[in-house]
Tab-separated table of C-alpha atoms in Angstrom:
chain	number	residue	atom	x	y	z
A	242	MET	CA	0.000	0.000	0.000
A	243	ASN	CA	2.901	2.364	0.719
A	244	GLU	CA	4.156	1.925	-2.823
A	245	TYR	CA	0.689	2.600	-4.279
A	246	LEU	CA	0.318	5.794	-2.246
A	247	ARG	CA	3.663	7.106	-3.452
A	248	GLU	CA	2.233	7.119	-6.972
A	249	ASN	CA	-1.396	7.877	-6.093
A	250	HIS	CA	-1.725	10.611	-3.484
A	251	TRP	CA	-4.759	10.174	-1.257
A	252	ALA	CA	-5.681	13.891	-1.565
A	253	ASP	CA	-5.610	13.939	-5.368
A	254	PRO	CA	-8.947	14.382	-7.173
A	255	GLY	CA	-10.328	11.023	-8.151
A	256	PHE	CA	-8.192	9.045	-5.700
A	257	LYS	CA	-9.636	5.562	-5.333
A	258	ASP	CA	-8.793	3.037	-2.657
A	259	PRO	CA	-7.391	-0.009	-4.511
A	260	MET	CA	-8.758	-2.235	-1.705
A	261	MET	CA	-5.524	-4.137	-1.219
A	262	ILE	CA	-6.894	-6.305	1.587
A	263	ASP	CA	-4.515	-7.132	4.448
A	264	THR	CA	-1.358	-6.048	2.637
A	265	ARG	CA	1.863	-7.955	3.267
A	266	LEU	CA	5.302	-6.600	4.018
A	267	THR	CA	7.337	-5.397	1.072
A	268	ARG	CA	10.889	-6.668	0.596
A	269	GLU	CA	12.109	-3.523	2.301
A	270	GLY	CA	9.703	-4.125	5.163
A	271	GLU	CA	11.007	-7.658	5.619
A	272	ARG	CA	14.576	-6.371	5.569
A	273	GLN	CA	13.754	-3.848	8.302
A	274	ALA	CA	12.020	-6.481	10.428
A	275	ARG	CA	14.970	-8.874	10.125
A	276	ALA	CA	17.352	-6.086	11.067
A	277	LEU	CA	15.304	-5.504	14.205
A	278	ALA	CA	16.002	-9.063	15.372
A	279	GLU	CA	19.501	-8.120	16.520
A	280	ARG	CA	18.021	-5.624	18.962
A	281	THR	CA	15.215	-7.845	20.196
A	282	SER	CA	17.713	-10.613	20.972
A	283	MET	CA	19.364	-8.306	23.504
A	284	LEU	CA	16.231	-7.044	25.249
A	285	GLU	CA	16.454	-6.967	29.031
A	286	PRO	CA	14.239	-7.918	30.681
A	287	ARG	CA	13.245	-10.531	28.151
A	288	PRO	CA	9.607	-10.383	26.957
A	289	GLU	CA	7.425	-13.105	28.466
A	290	LEU	CA	4.708	-12.685	25.844
A	291	ILE	CA	4.591	-11.468	22.244
A	292	VAL	CA	1.355	-9.748	21.230
A	293	ALA	CA	0.637	-8.676	17.666
A	294	SER	CA	-2.134	-7.177	15.621
A	295	PRO	CA	-3.830	-9.869	13.508
A	296	LEU	CA	-3.086	-7.907	10.331
A	297	GLY	CA	-0.651	-9.882	8.218
A	298	ARG	CA	2.069	-7.238	8.122
A	299	ALA	CA	2.184	-7.096	11.922
A	300	LEU	CA	2.279	-10.869	12.335
A	301	ARG	CA	5.101	-11.139	9.803
A	302	THR	CA	7.034	-8.317	11.467
A	303	ALA	CA	6.759	-10.114	14.805
A	304	GLU	CA	7.882	-13.401	13.277
A	305	LEU	CA	10.961	-11.855	11.682
A	306	ALA	CA	11.869	-9.602	14.604
A	307	PHE	CA	11.344	-12.190	17.338
A	308	GLY	CA	11.407	-15.554	15.627
A	309	GLU	CA	14.060	-16.401	13.080
A	310	SER	CA	16.969	-16.750	15.509
A	311	GLY	CA	15.015	-19.054	17.809
A	312	GLU	CA	15.724	-16.706	20.711
A	313	TYR	CA	12.000	-16.481	21.528
A	314	ALA	CA	10.865	-19.933	20.427
A	315	ASP	CA	9.504	-20.656	23.909
A	316	VAL	CA	7.610	-17.363	24.276
A	317	PRO	CA	3.808	-17.523	23.707
A	318	ARG	CA	2.417	-15.498	20.803
A	319	VAL	CA	-1.060	-14.014	20.891
A	320	ALA	CA	-2.885	-12.168	18.114
A	321	CYS	CA	-5.100	-9.517	19.714
A	322	ALA	CA	-7.796	-7.862	17.618
A	323	LEU	CA	-7.684	-4.760	19.815
A	324	ALA	CA	-4.150	-4.084	18.534
A	325	ARG	CA	-5.228	-3.718	14.903
A	326	GLU	CA	-4.674	-0.513	12.975
A	327	ARG	CA	-7.338	2.150	12.773
A	328	VAL	CA	-9.161	1.557	9.487
A	329	PHE	CA	-7.979	4.050	6.876
A	330	HIS	CA	-7.919	1.926	3.689
A	331	GLY	CA	-8.625	-1.575	2.451
A	332	SER	CA	-5.149	-2.526	3.642
A	333	ASP	CA	-6.531	-2.282	7.187
A	334	ILE	CA	-9.196	-4.909	6.527
A	335	GLY	CA	-8.020	-8.269	7.800
A	336	ARG	CA	-8.633	-11.935	7.152
A	337	VAL	CA	-10.653	-14.391	9.209
A	338	ALA	CA	-9.047	-16.523	11.905
A	339	ARG	CA	-9.291	-19.698	9.844
A	340	GLU	CA	-7.045	-18.248	7.131
A	341	LEU	CA	-4.622	-16.675	9.587
A	342	ARG	CA	-4.277	-19.854	11.617
A	343	ALA	CA	-3.366	-21.830	8.490
A	344	GLU	CA	-0.681	-19.298	7.587
A	345	HIS	CA	0.609	-18.641	11.116
A	346	PRO	CA	0.085	-21.886	13.092
A	347	GLU	CA	2.354	-20.834	15.960
A	348	TRP	CA	0.013	-18.001	16.978
A	349	ASP	CA	-2.992	-18.076	19.310
A	350	PHE	CA	-5.975	-16.549	17.474
A	351	THR	CA	-8.552	-17.262	20.180
A	352	ASP	CA	-9.128	-13.535	20.688
A	353	LEU	CA	-10.527	-13.226	17.168
A	354	GLY	CA	-13.561	-15.328	18.050
A	355	ASP	CA	-15.360	-17.379	15.417
A	356	ASP	CA	-13.142	-18.746	12.654
A	357	GLU	CA	-15.162	-16.977	9.959
A	358	ALA	CA	-15.991	-13.725	11.787
A	359	SER	CA	-14.617	-10.275	10.983
A	360	TRP	CA	-12.696	-8.499	13.761
A	361	TRP	CA	-12.022	-5.085	12.189
A	362	TYR	CA	-14.171	-1.923	12.127
A	363	THR	CA	-17.101	-1.930	9.715
A	364	PRO	CA	-19.985	0.570	9.731
A	365	GLU	CA	-23.296	-0.959	10.740
A	366	GLY	CA	-25.099	-2.621	7.877
A	367	ARG	CA	-22.058	-2.780	5.586
A	368	ASP	CA	-20.177	-5.804	4.283
A	369	PRO	CA	-17.000	-6.164	6.412
A	370	PHE	CA	-15.139	-7.878	3.574
A	371	THR	CA	-15.670	-5.177	0.946
A	372	THR	CA	-16.009	-1.967	2.975
A	373	ALA	CA	-13.150	0.265	4.124
A	374	GLU	CA	-14.467	3.440	5.744
A	375	LEU	CA	-12.455	5.623	8.113
A	376	GLU	CA	-12.860	4.337	11.667
A	377	PRO	CA	-14.269	7.189	13.795
A	378	VAL	CA	-11.881	8.657	16.351
A	379	ASP	CA	-14.158	7.902	19.304
A	380	VAL	CA	-14.561	4.271	18.229
A	381	PHE	CA	-10.821	3.860	17.792
A	382	GLU	CA	-9.939	5.526	21.103
A	383	ARG	CA	-12.393	3.345	23.018
A	384	ARG	CA	-10.658	0.370	21.477
A	385	MET	CA	-7.257	1.708	22.550
A	386	GLU	CA	-8.538	2.050	26.112
A	387	ALA	CA	-9.795	-1.538	25.952
A	388	PHE	CA	-6.447	-2.700	24.568
A	389	ARG	CA	-4.583	-1.009	27.406
A	390	GLU	CA	-6.893	-2.674	29.931
A	391	TRP	CA	-6.306	-6.011	28.192
A	392	LEU	CA	-2.536	-5.599	28.489
A	393	ASP	CA	-2.801	-4.517	32.116
A	394	ALA	CA	-4.852	-7.605	32.977
A	395	ARG	CA	-2.228	-9.969	31.594
A	396	PRO	CA	-0.148	-11.815	34.219
A	397	GLU	CA	3.153	-11.252	32.379
A	398	ARG	CA	5.402	-8.450	33.562
A	399	THR	CA	7.108	-7.760	30.243
A	400	ILE	CA	5.171	-7.813	26.994
A	401	ALA	CA	6.354	-7.162	23.438
A	402	VAL	CA	3.650	-5.533	21.319
A	403	VAL	CA	3.890	-5.395	17.532
A	404	ALA	CA	1.232	-3.016	16.280
A	405	HIS	CA	0.766	-0.054	13.930
A	406	TRP	CA	1.244	3.668	13.518
A	407	GLY	CA	-2.191	4.548	14.893
A	408	VAL	CA	-1.867	2.333	17.964
A	409	CYS	CA	1.585	3.624	18.879
A	410	TYR	CA	0.524	7.212	18.241
A	411	SER	CA	-2.550	6.877	20.450
A	412	PHE	CA	-0.522	5.394	23.308
A	413	THR	CA	2.493	7.734	23.145
A	414	GLY	CA	1.630	10.830	21.114
A	415	ASP	CA	4.689	10.129	18.955
A	416	GLU	CA	4.878	9.206	15.284
A	417	PHE	CA	6.912	5.996	15.184
A	418	GLN	CA	9.177	5.189	12.260
A	419	ASN	CA	9.004	1.856	10.437
A	420	CYS	CA	10.088	-0.959	12.761
A	421	GLU	CA	11.008	1.477	15.521
A	422	LEU	CA	11.428	-0.253	18.876
A	423	ARG	CA	10.989	1.424	22.243
A	424	THR	CA	10.923	0.176	25.811
A	425	LEU	CA	8.185	1.955	27.757
A	426	ASP	CA	6.981	2.066	31.340
A	427	PHE	CA	3.384	0.893	31.131
A	428	ASP	CA	1.904	3.148	33.824
A	429	SER	CA	3.570	6.424	32.892
A	430	GLU	CA	4.217	6.154	29.150
A	431	VAL	CA	1.417	4.007	27.696
A	432	ILE	CA	-1.804	6.029	27.880
A	433	ALA	CA	-4.692	5.728	25.415
A	434	GLY	CA	-5.419	9.130	23.896
A	435	ASN	CA	-1.904	10.539	24.306
A	436	GLY	CA	-1.956	11.252	20.587
A	437	SER	CA	-4.714	13.472	19.186
A	438	PHE	CA	-6.189	12.314	15.882
A	439	THR	CA	-8.167	15.511	15.280
A	440	LYS	CA	-5.502	17.096	13.107
A	441	PHE	CA	-5.199	13.941	11.026
A	442	ASP	CA	-8.918	13.851	10.306
A	443	VAL	CA	-8.650	17.419	9.012
A	444	PHE	CA	-5.466	16.890	7.002
A	445	LEU	CA	-4.360	13.286	6.876
A	446	GLN	CA	-0.651	12.731	6.448
A	447	ASP	CA	0.792	10.285	3.944
A	448	ASN	CA	2.627	8.196	6.491
A	449	ILE	CA	-0.593	7.089	8.162
A	450	PHE	CA	-1.717	4.915	5.302
A	451	GLY	CA	-0.756	1.283	4.834
A	452	VAL	CA	2.436	1.596	6.838
A	453	ILE	CA	4.550	-1.348	7.883
A	454	ALA	CA	3.796	-2.561	11.368
A	455	ARG	CA	5.582	-0.916	14.253
A	456	ALA	CA	7.256	-2.632	17.166
A	457	VAL	CA	7.057	-1.378	20.722
A	458	VAL	CA	8.006	-3.173	23.904
A	459	ASN	CA	5.774	-2.308	26.831
A	460	LEU	CA	7.088	-2.883	30.337
A	461	LYS	CA	4.345	-3.299	32.901
A	462	GLN	CA	4.527	-1.551	36.248
A	463	LYS	CA	4.745	-4.893	38.043
A	464	LEU	CA	8.325	-5.117	36.838
A	465	PHE	CA	9.484	-2.246	39.010
């Protein structure tokens, strides 16, 4: 999707969403994710759980950043629907659990519910598999609050979260770069609504759309 938007600006007259459903990482995205593995292998304290958005680009980022060396082979991996990107384009529409489980058998997709159910935002009365309408700010922020509560309720003290631009921006107020990794104190630095989306709904910036998944390591207060 990034490559499409470089040639087709979203603000241009006649711009049309190509509906590239659940886009995958580009070669450059895979290179960046693999490069991140050197840093994740040295994380202290070591993550006890890896959580990722169920969108394919996030799952693949997590697999490359935390998986290829075998360093985290024993660490559980959970796909959490609350961690998905805010819906901007068709690239933010996902695939059902049945398809994801076949492609990523090492992940726990229980959170997604029924094997054939959609888990992304769809306006009421619309087809979730063909509709990509901007997810309202209030809907998205309520989901970020729920995601923070979900993380806080987990028994693990150190959790690696692989999510997206919108999720990281909401929690921190910062615009993360591709495959940027940060270690954050959960209580003081991970707060839903830290980033205001108002300005982006007035004048959306290019780097919101279809970006490669971001990586952020959240340290829970219980660690300290």
